[in-house]
Amino acid sequence: AQSSVTIYGKIELAAGKPTGTTDKQIMDNNTGSRIGFRGVEDLGGGMQALFGFEHRLSPDTGTSTSTNFWNGYSTVGLAGSFGRVNLGRQYVAAFTHIQNQIDPFSGDTQAALRDTGMRFGGITKVRVADSIRYDFSANGINFAASVGEAPAGSPDRPMSVAVNYSAGPMFLGLGIENPEGANDNVWNIGGRYNFGFATLSAGYGKGSNNANVDAKGFLLGAVVPFGATDFKIGYAENKLDNTSLKTKRASIGADYNLSKRTKLFANYSKVGGGVPVGPKSGYSAGINHSF
Amino acid sequence: AQSSVTIYGKIELAAGKPTGTTDKQIMDNNTGSRIGFRGVEDLGGGMQALFGFEHRLSPDTGTSTSTNFWNGYSTVGLAGSFGRVNLGRQYVAAFTHIQNQIDPFSGDTQAALRDTGMRFGGITKVRVADSIRYDFSANGINFAASVGEAPAGSPDRPMSVAVNYSAGPMFLGLGIENPEGANDNVWNIGGRYNFGFATLSAGYGKGSNNANVDAKGFLLGAVVPFGATDFKIGYAENKLDNTSLKTKRASIGADYNLSKRTKLFANYSKVGGGVPVGPKSGYSAGINHSF
Amino acid sequence: AQSSVTIYGKIELAAGKPTGTTDKQIMDNNTGSRIGFRGVEDLGGGMQALFGFEHRLSPDTGTSTSTNFWNGYSTVGLAGSFGRVNLGRQYVAAFTHIQNQIDPFSGDTQAALRDTGMRFGGITKVRVADSIRYDFSANGINFAASVGEAPAGSPDRPMSVAVNYSAGPMFLGLGIENPEGANDNVWNIGGRYNFGFATLSAGYGKGSNNANVDAKGFLLGAVVPFGATDFKIGYAENKLDNTSLKTKRASIGADYNLSKRTKLFANYSKVGGGVPVGPKSGYSAGINHSF
């Protein structure tokens, strides 16, 4: 009876220890475990109605990860030859099109480099509520623009425009984001190239936080497939101009793919620079299952 | 594997400005965006077991609309030749059978007239927890009676009885509701008639709130279909006896049906009388998708 | 589109009055009304990936029963010839394998005896967060071991080991549980035998709570099938060593099975001993539907 609804999701859990603590734990930090409901209705004439909402959960404790129950997104929209328009709470254009594209760990697990190298200084948003987003894709080029309501007391409407190009082994992306503060803004650029023996990726970003402090960061990564195993390594750092200290993270890990939907993983991270407090190394081993 | 569960729902979002504020926004006020799970089991001999629970969400922010996660309803019951009996948190009889039947805007969007003309004075409840409800339908006549536990500190059990008749172009309904307070009670009457070129509707209600202040209201509406478009217009007002001021709302709008499940809409409202504060006009344009 | 997800659940509501109150009510206490999402992926070579998460709701009020939205469990794991390993928030081994096996009322409704006779003194946990659990079954023998993180400020990791044997008419189970406190621990033993005209069950437990007070309890039960009706009767009590007072509960009831998935039930309980306050009798009649 669910012909118009698709249920999908992902659940990831690991045993390990994040950086910054001595607490060995069963953990799901950074994993994005989720269950979502989405659907597409064919309206004829090349038009489609789209909807979706996605819950994020912390499976180690059985709780919602956020007071926003549908923390992933909640949207309804239309698609056609003109592209796609969605209303609701949804991803910022720069997040989907470039900020989340460079990290070899895909922003998952304690080893994730994305938030160090591509989303630094407390500038960026992953999602914006009360927003409109437009997407258009053609000939390998994917364009997106998102704008949300200015939150109460904030001077700006959070805006973002991003574009990427994906063809064969190559991915290139560029995004700009102007969050709701008066001074905050950032741009990111990056790419990936699949050389066959390895996919190398590099990204860079530069911006200013709402206190008008300049910040910049970069991320370098590599994924080396070997049979069913993907070896991963990467390094990211960022620096705010009002401090001489960088924030650094290096990670190494491997995914063992049991199927297209299920993998085991193990990884190790080390943080450096002046900002991190507590133990500088972290590690985890676990399972990631999509459905 | 879901043969016994149906997933259904509705999601509506608009850009606009409600009455009472200057805040232009992406909004889902009054929309009832929802996802529900329900099922029917054939028990043989004309008997069925029924269950359902329905979540209400605010897709503009990705949150639950209520601390009651299953704010729509949550019931289990039996159906047979005797009718249907459901236990749980569920709709009040007068709400489903008359109060929610007259508004050409169906209680949705900022243009909704239902809560001005049919559910006034803070008397009525949409749903009652800890309740039993009985429904019986035959020959176009639909009868319902609901009774809930008296909430802690309340003198009355919330009760409601309602009946409507639907046949061909005609709908007539009548309901009475006695909520949990000592003095609150209301009755509503109304009807719709589909003349082909238009469906006209009218409803009236009269009651008393828990402070024993008499209140009355009415609602007039019309829906004029024109190809795939439904033009809608209506007016509602109510008045409490302890004030010389009426609360008034007039709304006009149009739905463009992209399919049976998806429509675009635009509407404009104006409120009047003494009660409303802030800007008196509101408008919205958006999309409503059922699944 | 849900080939990889199974939706399942149970909803139970009754009219009645629990022990300890004079409040007649629509109630779902002890029922475990739920909706869950689970799936199994065949990985080849006898291996499977497993996931599931289960929400618990109170259908009388439409609320989540816990601030843990996924209060039932939330796990991901692997199964194979080696058994099953799951990570997440999940049932304690002793709960599933013995504590929840003896009560003829299955821990459901106001008549439930489980928490009096098998889970006494505030010692046991139903579930543990941040845990690993291992299950192995062969030749009718089912073994489970679970261990969770020590909660902040607690000296112990909650651990449990349990085994049961189920063959034909016979069930035997044994479990030990050592929760997170310094002094708390308990073991349970019990069994069921289906004599055809009746299934008789008996269980016993002995332990110590975290204040180092010894406690013990037992449960006796019988289920007598008669056509579509299951008559149920049982008695449970427990006693803490620092009091001369026992906590006692006797229950009698009947389930009328409308189908394999739906039953009507009625039951009566009486509590005794020194601990209960308020009215000592309770009763309920209602419906239980699985999907």
mmCIF file of N, CA and C in Angstrom, chain B residues 70 74 88-89 130, chain C residues 11-13 28-29 31-34 55-66:
data_model
loop_
_atom_site.group_PDB
_atom_site.id
_atom_site.type_symbol
_atom_site.label_atom_id
_atom_site.label_comp_id
_atom_site.label_asym_id
_atom_site.label_seq_id
_atom_site.Cartn_x
_atom_site.Cartn_y
_atom_site.Cartn_z
ATOM 1 N N TRP B 70 2.248 11.995 18.209
ATOM 2 C CA TRP B 70 1.157 11.481 17.368
ATOM 3 C C TRP B 70 -0.039 12.399 17.548
ATOM 4 N N SER B 74 -4.283 8.533 17.605
ATOM 5 C CA SER B 74 -3.681 7.213 17.858
ATOM 6 C C SER B 74 -4.783 6.333 18.404
ATOM 7 N N GLY B 88 -8.638 5.528 22.213
ATOM 8 C CA GLY B 88 -7.373 6.254 22.074
ATOM 9 C C GLY B 88 -7.567 7.744 22.107
ATOM 10 N N ARG B 89 -6.606 8.438 21.504
ATOM 11 C CA ARG B 89 -6.705 9.878 21.326
ATOM 12 C C ARG B 89 -7.230 10.096 19.920
ATOM 13 N N ASP B 130 -7.612 9.758 25.739
ATOM 14 C CA ASP B 130 -8.254 8.804 26.655
ATOM 15 C C ASP B 130 -9.746 8.702 26.359
ATOM 16 N N ILE C 11 -0.510 -2.342 19.084
ATOM 17 C CA ILE C 11 -1.194 -1.264 19.772
ATOM 18 C C ILE C 11 -2.238 -1.885 20.682
ATOM 19 N N GLU C 12 -2.253 -1.416 21.917
ATOM 20 C CA GLU C 12 -3.156 -1.985 22.920
ATOM 21 C C GLU C 12 -3.773 -0.866 23.728
ATOM 22 N N LEU C 13 -5.072 -0.923 23.884
ATOM 23 C CA LEU C 13 -5.776 0.048 24.714
ATOM 24 C C LEU C 13 -6.882 -0.658 25.458
ATOM 25 N N ASP C 28 -3.224 2.541 28.744
ATOM 26 C CA ASP C 28 -2.312 1.670 28.011
ATOM 27 C C ASP C 28 -1.108 1.321 28.876
ATOM 28 N N ASN C 29 -1.284 1.361 30.192
ATOM 29 C CA ASN C 29 -0.113 1.090 31.034
ATOM 30 C C ASN C 29 0.370 -0.340 30.851
ATOM 31 N N THR C 31 1.613 -1.693 28.319
ATOM 32 C CA THR C 31 1.249 -2.417 27.106
ATOM 33 C C THR C 31 2.362 -2.534 26.102
ATOM 34 N N GLY C 32 3.259 -1.595 26.089
ATOM 35 C CA GLY C 32 4.284 -1.684 25.067
ATOM 36 C C GLY C 32 3.776 -1.430 23.675
ATOM 37 N N SER C 33 2.794 -0.552 23.491
ATOM 38 C CA SER C 33 2.371 -0.191 22.139
ATOM 39 C C SER C 33 3.571 0.371 21.391
ATOM 40 N N ARG C 34 3.721 -0.016 20.139
ATOM 41 C CA ARG C 34 4.979 0.237 19.445
ATOM 42 C C ARG C 34 4.800 0.277 17.942
ATOM 43 N N HIS C 55 9.954 2.379 18.150
ATOM 44 C CA HIS C 55 9.373 3.464 18.934
ATOM 45 C C HIS C 55 8.313 2.916 19.869
ATOM 46 N N ARG C 56 8.227 3.462 21.064
ATOM 47 C CA ARG C 56 7.159 3.106 21.985
ATOM 48 C C ARG C 56 6.254 4.310 22.191
ATOM 49 N N LEU C 57 4.963 4.081 22.087
ATOM 50 C CA LEU C 57 4.010 5.176 22.209
ATOM 51 C C LEU C 57 2.928 4.848 23.228
ATOM 52 N N SER C 58 2.302 5.905 23.715
ATOM 53 C CA SER C 58 1.147 5.799 24.601
ATOM 54 C C SER C 58 -0.078 6.213 23.797
ATOM 55 N N PRO C 59 -0.791 5.250 23.193
ATOM 56 C CA PRO C 59 -1.867 5.629 22.279
ATOM 57 C C PRO C 59 -3.047 6.300 22.974
ATOM 58 N N ASP C 60 -3.141 6.192 24.299
ATOM 59 C CA ASP C 60 -4.265 6.886 24.942
ATOM 60 C C ASP C 60 -4.095 8.398 24.897
ATOM 61 N N THR C 61 -2.853 8.851 24.827
ATOM 62 C CA THR C 61 -2.606 10.293 24.763
ATOM 63 C C THR C 61 -1.849 10.724 23.515
ATOM 64 N N GLY C 62 -1.421 9.792 22.675
ATOM 65 C CA GLY C 62 -0.712 10.159 21.458
ATOM 66 C C GLY C 62 0.699 10.657 21.677
ATOM 67 N N THR C 63 1.321 10.236 22.776
ATOM 68 C CA THR C 63 2.665 10.699 23.098
ATOM 69 C C THR C 63 3.675 9.563 23.011
ATOM 70 N N SER C 64 4.945 9.957 22.882
ATOM 71 C CA SER C 64 6.038 9.007 23.040
ATOM 72 C C SER C 64 6.088 8.592 24.507
ATOM 73 N N THR C 65 6.314 7.305 24.779
ATOM 74 C CA THR C 65 6.312 6.877 26.181
ATOM 75 C C THR C 65 7.559 7.314 26.919
ATOM 76 N N SER C 66 8.558 7.771 26.184
ATOM 77 C CA SER C 66 9.852 8.061 26.804
ATOM 78 C C SER C 66 10.506 9.221 26.075
#
